[in-house]
JSON list of C-alpha atoms in Angstrom, two decimals:
[
{"chain": "A", "resi": 806, "resn": "UNK", "atom": "CA", "xyz": [-58.99, 17.96, -23.92]},
{"chain": "A", "resi": 807, "resn": "UNK", "atom": "CA", "xyz": [-57.38, 14.65, -24.86]},
{"chain": "A", "resi": 808, "resn": "UNK", "atom": "CA", "xyz": [-60.05, 12.03, -25.60]},
{"chain": "A", "resi": 809, "resn": "UNK", "atom": "CA", "xyz": [-60.66, 9.94, -22.47]},
{"chain": "A", "resi": 810, "resn": "UNK", "atom": "CA", "xyz": [-58.67, 12.23, -20.15]},
{"chain": "A", "resi": 811, "resn": "UNK", "atom": "CA", "xyz": [-61.51, 12.91, -17.77]},
{"chain": "A", "resi": 812, "resn": "UNK", "atom": "CA", "xyz": [-60.97, 11.28, -14.39]},
{"chain": "A", "resi": 813, "resn": "UNK", "atom": "CA", "xyz": [-63.73, 13.19, -12.48]},
{"chain": "A", "resi": 814, "resn": "UNK", "atom": "CA", "xyz": [-65.91, 16.26, -12.56]},
{"chain": "A", "resi": 815, "resn": "UNK", "atom": "CA", "xyz": [-68.26, 18.13, -10.22]},
{"chain": "A", "resi": 816, "resn": "UNK", "atom": "CA", "xyz": [-71.16, 20.02, -11.63]},
{"chain": "A", "resi": 817, "resn": "UNK", "atom": "CA", "xyz": [-72.85, 19.86, -15.04]},
{"chain": "A", "resi": 818, "resn": "UNK", "atom": "CA", "xyz": [-70.28, 19.00, -17.63]},
{"chain": "A", "resi": 819, "resn": "UNK", "atom": "CA", "xyz": [-70.94, 17.51, -21.07]},
{"chain": "A", "resi": 820, "resn": "UNK", "atom": "CA", "xyz": [-68.46, 15.88, -23.50]},
{"chain": "A", "resi": 821, "resn": "UNK", "atom": "CA", "xyz": [-68.39, 15.54, -27.28]},
{"chain": "A", "resi": 822, "resn": "UNK", "atom": "CA", "xyz": [-65.87, 14.56, -29.90]},
{"chain": "A", "resi": 823, "resn": "UNK", "atom": "CA", "xyz": [-63.88, 17.48, -31.26]},
{"chain": "A", "resi": 824, "resn": "UNK", "atom": "CA", "xyz": [-62.29, 16.53, -34.61]},
{"chain": "A", "resi": 825, "resn": "UNK", "atom": "CA", "xyz": [-61.07, 19.94, -35.78]},
{"chain": "A", "resi": 826, "resn": "UNK", "atom": "CA", "xyz": [-62.58, 19.76, -39.30]},
{"chain": "A", "resi": 827, "resn": "UNK", "atom": "CA", "xyz": [-61.87, 17.85, -42.44]},
{"chain": "A", "resi": 828, "resn": "UNK", "atom": "CA", "xyz": [-58.52, 19.54, -43.21]},
{"chain": "A", "resi": 829, "resn": "UNK", "atom": "CA", "xyz": [-57.08, 18.70, -39.80]},
{"chain": "A", "resi": 830, "resn": "UNK", "atom": "CA", "xyz": [-58.45, 15.10, -40.07]},
{"chain": "A", "resi": 831, "resn": "UNK", "atom": "CA", "xyz": [-56.54, 14.68, -43.38]},
{"chain": "A", "resi": 832, "resn": "UNK", "atom": "CA", "xyz": [-53.35, 16.15, -41.90]},
{"chain": "A", "resi": 833, "resn": "UNK", "atom": "CA", "xyz": [-53.58, 13.84, -38.86]},
{"chain": "A", "resi": 834, "resn": "UNK", "atom": "CA", "xyz": [-54.05, 10.78, -41.12]},
{"chain": "A", "resi": 835, "resn": "UNK", "atom": "CA", "xyz": [-51.30, 11.72, -43.45]},
{"chain": "A", "resi": 836, "resn": "UNK", "atom": "CA", "xyz": [-48.77, 12.62, -40.75]},
{"chain": "A", "resi": 837, "resn": "UNK", "atom": "CA", "xyz": [-49.47, 10.03, -38.04]},
{"chain": "A", "resi": 838, "resn": "UNK", "atom": "CA", "xyz": [-50.07, 12.76, -35.46]},
{"chain": "A", "resi": 839, "resn": "UNK", "atom": "CA", "xyz": [-52.67, 10.87, -33.40]},
{"chain": "A", "resi": 840, "resn": "UNK", "atom": "CA", "xyz": [-54.04, 13.70, -31.18]},
{"chain": "A", "resi": 841, "resn": "UNK", "atom": "CA", "xyz": [-57.75, 12.94, -30.55]},
{"chain": "A", "resi": 842, "resn": "UNK", "atom": "CA", "xyz": [-59.72, 15.64, -28.73]},
{"chain": "A", "resi": 843, "resn": "UNK", "atom": "CA", "xyz": [-62.98, 16.05, -26.96]},
{"chain": "A", "resi": 844, "resn": "UNK", "atom": "CA", "xyz": [-64.70, 19.21, -25.95]},
{"chain": "A", "resi": 845, "resn": "UNK", "atom": "CA", "xyz": [-66.04, 19.73, -22.44]},
{"chain": "A", "resi": 846, "resn": "UNK", "atom": "CA", "xyz": [-68.75, 22.31, -21.93]},
{"chain": "A", "resi": 847, "resn": "UNK", "atom": "CA", "xyz": [-70.98, 23.28, -19.01]},
{"chain": "A", "resi": 848, "resn": "UNK", "atom": "CA", "xyz": [-70.28, 24.50, -15.49]},
{"chain": "A", "resi": 849, "resn": "UNK", "atom": "CA", "xyz": [-68.34, 23.03, -12.68]},
{"chain": "A", "resi": 850, "resn": "UNK", "atom": "CA", "xyz": [-64.85, 21.59, -12.16]},
{"chain": "A", "resi": 851, "resn": "UNK", "atom": "CA", "xyz": [-63.23, 19.14, -14.56]},
{"chain": "A", "resi": 852, "resn": "UNK", "atom": "CA", "xyz": [-60.25, 16.93, -13.56]},
{"chain": "A", "resi": 853, "resn": "UNK", "atom": "CA", "xyz": [-58.07, 15.56, -16.30]},
{"chain": "A", "resi": 854, "resn": "UNK", "atom": "CA", "xyz": [-55.12, 13.08, -16.22]},
{"chain": "A", "resi": 855, "resn": "UNK", "atom": "CA", "xyz": [-53.32, 10.60, -18.49]},
{"chain": "A", "resi": 856, "resn": "UNK", "atom": "CA", "xyz": [-51.40, 7.58, -17.29]},
{"chain": "A", "resi": 857, "resn": "UNK", "atom": "CA", "xyz": [-50.28, 9.24, -14.01]},
{"chain": "A", "resi": 858, "resn": "UNK", "atom": "CA", "xyz": [-48.07, 11.62, -16.01]},
{"chain": "A", "resi": 859, "resn": "UNK", "atom": "CA", "xyz": [-47.11, 15.03, -14.58]},
{"chain": "A", "resi": 860, "resn": "UNK", "atom": "CA", "xyz": [-49.30, 17.96, -15.67]},
{"chain": "A", "resi": 861, "resn": "UNK", "atom": "CA", "xyz": [-47.81, 21.39, -16.42]},
{"chain": "A", "resi": 862, "resn": "UNK", "atom": "CA", "xyz": [-50.06, 24.34, -17.04]},
{"chain": "A", "resi": 863, "resn": "UNK", "atom": "CA", "xyz": [-48.72, 27.20, -19.18]},
{"chain": "A", "resi": 864, "resn": "UNK", "atom": "CA", "xyz": [-50.34, 30.48, -20.20]},
{"chain": "A", "resi": 865, "resn": "UNK", "atom": "CA", "xyz": [-50.05, 31.74, -23.78]},
{"chain": "A", "resi": 866, "resn": "UNK", "atom": "CA", "xyz": [-50.39, 35.52, -24.31]},
{"chain": "A", "resi": 867, "resn": "UNK", "atom": "CA", "xyz": [-51.06, 35.96, -28.08]},
{"chain": "A", "resi": 868, "resn": "UNK", "atom": "CA", "xyz": [-48.17, 33.57, -28.71]},
{"chain": "A", "resi": 869, "resn": "UNK", "atom": "CA", "xyz": [-47.54, 30.13, -30.13]},
{"chain": "A", "resi": 870, "resn": "UNK", "atom": "CA", "xyz": [-46.25, 26.86, -28.80]},
{"chain": "A", "resi": 871, "resn": "UNK", "atom": "CA", "xyz": [-45.24, 23.78, -30.71]},
{"chain": "A", "resi": 872, "resn": "UNK", "atom": "CA", "xyz": [-46.00, 20.54, -28.87]},
{"chain": "A", "resi": 873, "resn": "UNK", "atom": "CA", "xyz": [-45.54, 16.82, -29.41]},
{"chain": "A", "resi": 874, "resn": "UNK", "atom": "CA", "xyz": [-49.17, 15.64, -29.73]},
{"chain": "A", "resi": 875, "resn": "UNK", "atom": "CA", "xyz": [-48.64, 12.86, -27.13]},
{"chain": "A", "resi": 876, "resn": "UNK", "atom": "CA", "xyz": [-47.73, 15.60, -24.56]},
{"chain": "A", "resi": 877, "resn": "UNK", "atom": "CA", "xyz": [-50.99, 17.55, -24.91]},
{"chain": "A", "resi": 878, "resn": "UNK", "atom": "CA", "xyz": [-53.56, 17.09, -22.11]},
{"chain": "A", "resi": 879, "resn": "UNK", "atom": "CA", "xyz": [-55.87, 20.10, -22.74]},
{"chain": "A", "resi": 880, "resn": "UNK", "atom": "CA", "xyz": [-56.16, 23.71, -23.90]},
{"chain": "A", "resi": 881, "resn": "UNK", "atom": "CA", "xyz": [-58.79, 26.33, -23.81]},
{"chain": "A", "resi": 882, "resn": "UNK", "atom": "CA", "xyz": [-61.26, 26.48, -26.71]},
{"chain": "A", "resi": 883, "resn": "UNK", "atom": "CA", "xyz": [-60.10, 29.94, -27.77]},
{"chain": "A", "resi": 884, "resn": "UNK", "atom": "CA", "xyz": [-56.61, 28.58, -28.59]},
{"chain": "A", "resi": 885, "resn": "UNK", "atom": "CA", "xyz": [-56.29, 27.62, -32.29]},
{"chain": "A", "resi": 886, "resn": "UNK", "atom": "CA", "xyz": [-54.39, 24.45, -33.16]},
{"chain": "A", "resi": 887, "resn": "UNK", "atom": "CA", "xyz": [-53.06, 22.73, -36.23]},
{"chain": "A", "resi": 888, "resn": "UNK", "atom": "CA", "xyz": [-50.78, 19.86, -37.22]},
{"chain": "A", "resi": 889, "resn": "UNK", "atom": "CA", "xyz": [-47.52, 21.26, -38.52]},
{"chain": "A", "resi": 890, "resn": "UNK", "atom": "CA", "xyz": [-44.30, 19.87, -40.00]},
{"chain": "A", "resi": 891, "resn": "UNK", "atom": "CA", "xyz": [-41.10, 20.50, -38.06]},
{"chain": "A", "resi": 892, "resn": "UNK", "atom": "CA", "xyz": [-39.19, 22.98, -40.14]},
{"chain": "A", "resi": 893, "resn": "UNK", "atom": "CA", "xyz": [-35.77, 21.75, -41.31]},
{"chain": "A", "resi": 894, "resn": "UNK", "atom": "CA", "xyz": [-37.02, 18.19, -41.69]},
{"chain": "A", "resi": 895, "resn": "UNK", "atom": "CA", "xyz": [-37.89, 16.16, -44.75]},
{"chain": "A", "resi": 896, "resn": "UNK", "atom": "CA", "xyz": [-40.99, 14.06, -45.09]},
{"chain": "A", "resi": 897, "resn": "UNK", "atom": "CA", "xyz": [-40.51, 10.44, -44.29]},
{"chain": "A", "resi": 898, "resn": "UNK", "atom": "CA", "xyz": [-37.57, 10.84, -41.87]},
{"chain": "A", "resi": 899, "resn": "UNK", "atom": "CA", "xyz": [-38.67, 10.01, -38.31]},
{"chain": "A", "resi": 900, "resn": "UNK", "atom": "CA", "xyz": [-42.21, 9.10, -39.16]},
{"chain": "A", "resi": 901, "resn": "UNK", "atom": "CA", "xyz": [-44.38, 10.55, -36.44]},
{"chain": "A", "resi": 902, "resn": "UNK", "atom": "CA", "xyz": [-41.56, 12.61, -34.99]},
{"chain": "A", "resi": 903, "resn": "UNK", "atom": "CA", "xyz": [-41.45, 15.37, -37.67]},
{"chain": "A", "resi": 904, "resn": "UNK", "atom": "CA", "xyz": [-45.06, 16.46, -37.14]},
{"chain": "A", "resi": 905, "resn": "UNK", "atom": "CA", "xyz": [-46.28, 18.23, -34.08]},
{"chain": "A", "resi": 906, "resn": "UNK", "atom": "CA", "xyz": [-49.19, 20.37, -32.98]},
{"chain": "A", "resi": 907, "resn": "UNK", "atom": "CA", "xyz": [-48.94, 24.14, -33.02]},
{"chain": "A", "resi": 908, "resn": "UNK", "atom": "CA", "xyz": [-51.04, 25.95, -30.52]},
{"chain": "A", "resi": 909, "resn": "UNK", "atom": "CA", "xyz": [-51.66, 29.70, -31.07]},
{"chain": "A", "resi": 910, "resn": "UNK", "atom": "CA", "xyz": [-53.54, 32.38, -29.19]},
{"chain": "A", "resi": 911, "resn": "UNK", "atom": "CA", "xyz": [-54.24, 33.44, -25.61]},
{"chain": "A", "resi": 912, "resn": "UNK", "atom": "CA", "xyz": [-55.26, 31.01, -22.88]},
{"chain": "A", "resi": 913, "resn": "UNK", "atom": "CA", "xyz": [-54.22, 28.05, -20.79]},
{"chain": "A", "resi": 914, "resn": "UNK", "atom": "CA", "xyz": [-52.52, 24.97, -22.02]},
{"chain": "A", "resi": 915, "resn": "UNK", "atom": "CA", "xyz": [-51.96, 21.76, -20.00]},
{"chain": "A", "resi": 916, "resn": "UNK", "atom": "CA", "xyz": [-49.00, 19.64, -21.09]},
{"chain": "A", "resi": 917, "resn": "UNK", "atom": "CA", "xyz": [-47.92, 16.16, -19.93]},
{"chain": "A", "resi": 918, "resn": "UNK", "atom": "CA", "xyz": [-44.50, 14.80, -19.13]},
{"chain": "A", "resi": 919, "resn": "UNK", "atom": "CA", "xyz": [-43.28, 11.45, -17.93]},
{"chain": "A", "resi": 920, "resn": "UNK", "atom": "CA", "xyz": [-41.10, 12.74, -15.16]},
{"chain": "A", "resi": 921, "resn": "UNK", "atom": "CA", "xyz": [-39.93, 16.22, -14.35]},
{"chain": "A", "resi": 922, "resn": "UNK", "atom": "CA", "xyz": [-39.10, 18.11, -17.54]},
{"chain": "A", "resi": 923, "resn": "UNK", "atom": "CA", "xyz": [-36.01, 20.12, -18.22]},
{"chain": "A", "resi": 924, "resn": "UNK", "atom": "CA", "xyz": [-36.43, 23.65, -19.64]},
{"chain": "A", "resi": 925, "resn": "UNK", "atom": "CA", "xyz": [-33.45, 24.73, -21.81]},
{"chain": "A", "resi": 926, "resn": "UNK", "atom": "CA", "xyz": [-32.96, 28.30, -23.03]},
{"chain": "A", "resi": 927, "resn": "UNK", "atom": "CA", "xyz": [-31.98, 27.86, -26.65]},
{"chain": "A", "resi": 928, "resn": "UNK", "atom": "CA", "xyz": [-30.52, 31.34, -27.00]},
{"chain": "A", "resi": 929, "resn": "UNK", "atom": "CA", "xyz": [-27.71, 30.47, -24.53]},
{"chain": "A", "resi": 930, "resn": "UNK", "atom": "CA", "xyz": [-25.94, 27.85, -26.72]},
{"chain": "A", "resi": 931, "resn": "UNK", "atom": "CA", "xyz": [-26.48, 25.58, -29.72]},
{"chain": "A", "resi": 932, "resn": "UNK", "atom": "CA", "xyz": [-29.18, 23.21, -28.49]},
{"chain": "A", "resi": 933, "resn": "UNK", "atom": "CA", "xyz": [-29.95, 19.70, -29.81]},
{"chain": "A", "resi": 934, "resn": "UNK", "atom": "CA", "xyz": [-32.54, 17.32, -28.46]},
{"chain": "A", "resi": 935, "resn": "UNK", "atom": "CA", "xyz": [-33.81, 13.80, -29.26]},
{"chain": "A", "resi": 936, "resn": "UNK", "atom": "CA", "xyz": [-36.96, 14.52, -31.36]},
{"chain": "A", "resi": 937, "resn": "UNK", "atom": "CA", "xyz": [-38.83, 11.93, -29.29]},
{"chain": "A", "resi": 938, "resn": "UNK", "atom": "CA", "xyz": [-37.87, 13.61, -26.01]},
{"chain": "A", "resi": 939, "resn": "UNK", "atom": "CA", "xyz": [-38.94, 17.12, -27.05]},
{"chain": "A", "resi": 940, "resn": "UNK", "atom": "CA", "xyz": [-42.22, 17.99, -25.25]},
{"chain": "A", "resi": 941, "resn": "UNK", "atom": "CA", "xyz": [-42.72, 21.54, -26.50]},
{"chain": "A", "resi": 942, "resn": "UNK", "atom": "CA", "xyz": [-40.90, 24.74, -27.61]},
{"chain": "A", "resi": 943, "resn": "UNK", "atom": "CA", "xyz": [-41.87, 28.34, -27.60]},
{"chain": "A", "resi": 944, "resn": "UNK", "atom": "CA", "xyz": [-42.87, 30.51, -30.54]},
{"chain": "A", "resi": 945, "resn": "UNK", "atom": "CA", "xyz": [-39.56, 32.28, -31.10]},
{"chain": "A", "resi": 946, "resn": "UNK", "atom": "CA", "xyz": [-37.64, 29.03, -31.69]},
{"chain": "A", "resi": 947, "resn": "UNK", "atom": "CA", "xyz": [-36.50, 27.81, -35.07]},
{"chain": "A", "resi": 948, "resn": "UNK", "atom": "CA", "xyz": [-35.83, 24.09, -35.82]},
{"chain": "A", "resi": 949, "resn": "UNK", "atom": "CA", "xyz": [-33.71, 22.02, -38.11]},
{"chain": "A", "resi": 950, "resn": "UNK", "atom": "CA", "xyz": [-32.73, 18.33, -38.23]},
{"chain": "A", "resi": 951, "resn": "UNK", "atom": "CA", "xyz": [-29.19, 17.23, -37.75]},
{"chain": "A", "resi": 952, "resn": "UNK", "atom": "CA", "xyz": [-28.28, 13.77, -38.85]},
{"chain": "A", "resi": 953, "resn": "UNK", "atom": "CA", "xyz": [-25.21, 11.69, -38.03]},
{"chain": "A", "resi": 954, "resn": "UNK", "atom": "CA", "xyz": [-25.93, 8.49, -39.91]},
{"chain": "A", "resi": 955, "resn": "UNK", "atom": "CA", "xyz": [-22.77, 6.33, -40.42]},
{"chain": "A", "resi": 956, "resn": "UNK", "atom": "CA", "xyz": [-22.28, 2.98, -42.11]},
{"chain": "A", "resi": 957, "resn": "UNK", "atom": "CA", "xyz": [-22.18, 1.36, -38.66]},
{"chain": "A", "resi": 958, "resn": "UNK", "atom": "CA", "xyz": [-25.82, 2.56, -38.11]},
{"chain": "A", "resi": 959, "resn": "UNK", "atom": "CA", "xyz": [-26.96, 0.39, -41.03]},
{"chain": "A", "resi": 960, "resn": "UNK", "atom": "CA", "xyz": [-25.58, -2.81, -39.53]},
{"chain": "A", "resi": 961, "resn": "UNK", "atom": "CA", "xyz": [-26.91, -2.22, -35.97]},
{"chain": "A", "resi": 962, "resn": "UNK", "atom": "CA", "xyz": [-23.71, -0.75, -34.56]},
{"chain": "A", "resi": 963, "resn": "UNK", "atom": "CA", "xyz": [-24.88, 2.90, -34.32]},
{"chain": "A", "resi": 964, "resn": "UNK", "atom": "CA", "xyz": [-25.19, 4.99, -31.17]},
{"chain": "A", "resi": 965, "resn": "UNK", "atom": "CA", "xyz": [-28.98, 5.26, -31.46]},
{"chain": "A", "resi": 966, "resn": "UNK", "atom": "CA", "xyz": [-28.56, 9.08, -31.64]},
{"chain": "A", "resi": 967, "resn": "UNK", "atom": "CA", "xyz": [-28.26, 9.53, -35.39]},
{"chain": "A", "resi": 968, "resn": "UNK", "atom": "CA", "xyz": [-30.98, 12.20, -35.68]},
{"chain": "A", "resi": 969, "resn": "UNK", "atom": "CA", "xyz": [-31.27, 15.28, -33.43]},
{"chain": "A", "resi": 970, "resn": "UNK", "atom": "CA", "xyz": [-33.58, 18.21, -33.49]},
{"chain": "A", "resi": 971, "resn": "UNK", "atom": "CA", "xyz": [-31.59, 21.49, -33.54]},
{"chain": "A", "resi": 972, "resn": "UNK", "atom": "CA", "xyz": [-33.18, 24.52, -31.88]},
{"chain": "A", "resi": 973, "resn": "UNK", "atom": "CA", "xyz": [-32.12, 28.12, -32.11]},
{"chain": "A", "resi": 974, "resn": "UNK", "atom": "CA", "xyz": [-33.52, 31.67, -31.69]},
{"chain": "A", "resi": 975, "resn": "UNK", "atom": "CA", "xyz": [-35.13, 33.30, -28.71]},
{"chain": "A", "resi": 976, "resn": "UNK", "atom": "CA", "xyz": [-37.07, 30.99, -26.46]},
{"chain": "A", "resi": 977, "resn": "UNK", "atom": "CA", "xyz": [-37.00, 27.62, -24.70]},
{"chain": "A", "resi": 978, "resn": "UNK", "atom": "CA", "xyz": [-37.59, 23.94, -25.25]},
{"chain": "A", "resi": 979, "resn": "UNK", "atom": "CA", "xyz": [-38.99, 21.45, -22.70]},
{"chain": "A", "resi": 980, "resn": "UNK", "atom": "CA", "xyz": [-37.45, 17.90, -22.78]}
]
């Protein structure tokens, strides 16, 4: 679970820092992906929350999910995770927005959203989203970055929408 996300528990639950190993620590430091995790063990009921955000529980069945680290609340210990680079992007563009967390395996995942999310089927039409608004996308989705930088953008006259995350394939994206 996200560090500090416990709001209550009943029973015998214990908490410890869960760093993910040296390799993941280096990736998190190099990419700016600031997901800090704790592991809860024991028996009982654990209640988690983060800044009164909405919680959405998804079930993965031997599948993967790419998630913006700030939208992860918790996932079962049997789910493997790693910091990954959004395919189609170049290092340095959108610092912090190009790197996400990939969850892979079978089990429950709890995601956060600030308001009710919109689920878009990316196979229905070309789909583009603001990289900062993308909560998560399913395993069958491919990504690329679309840029629309104009001279106006350099002098503060741009639309504010000069970079979009393009999604295609079979699956969905939550924004």
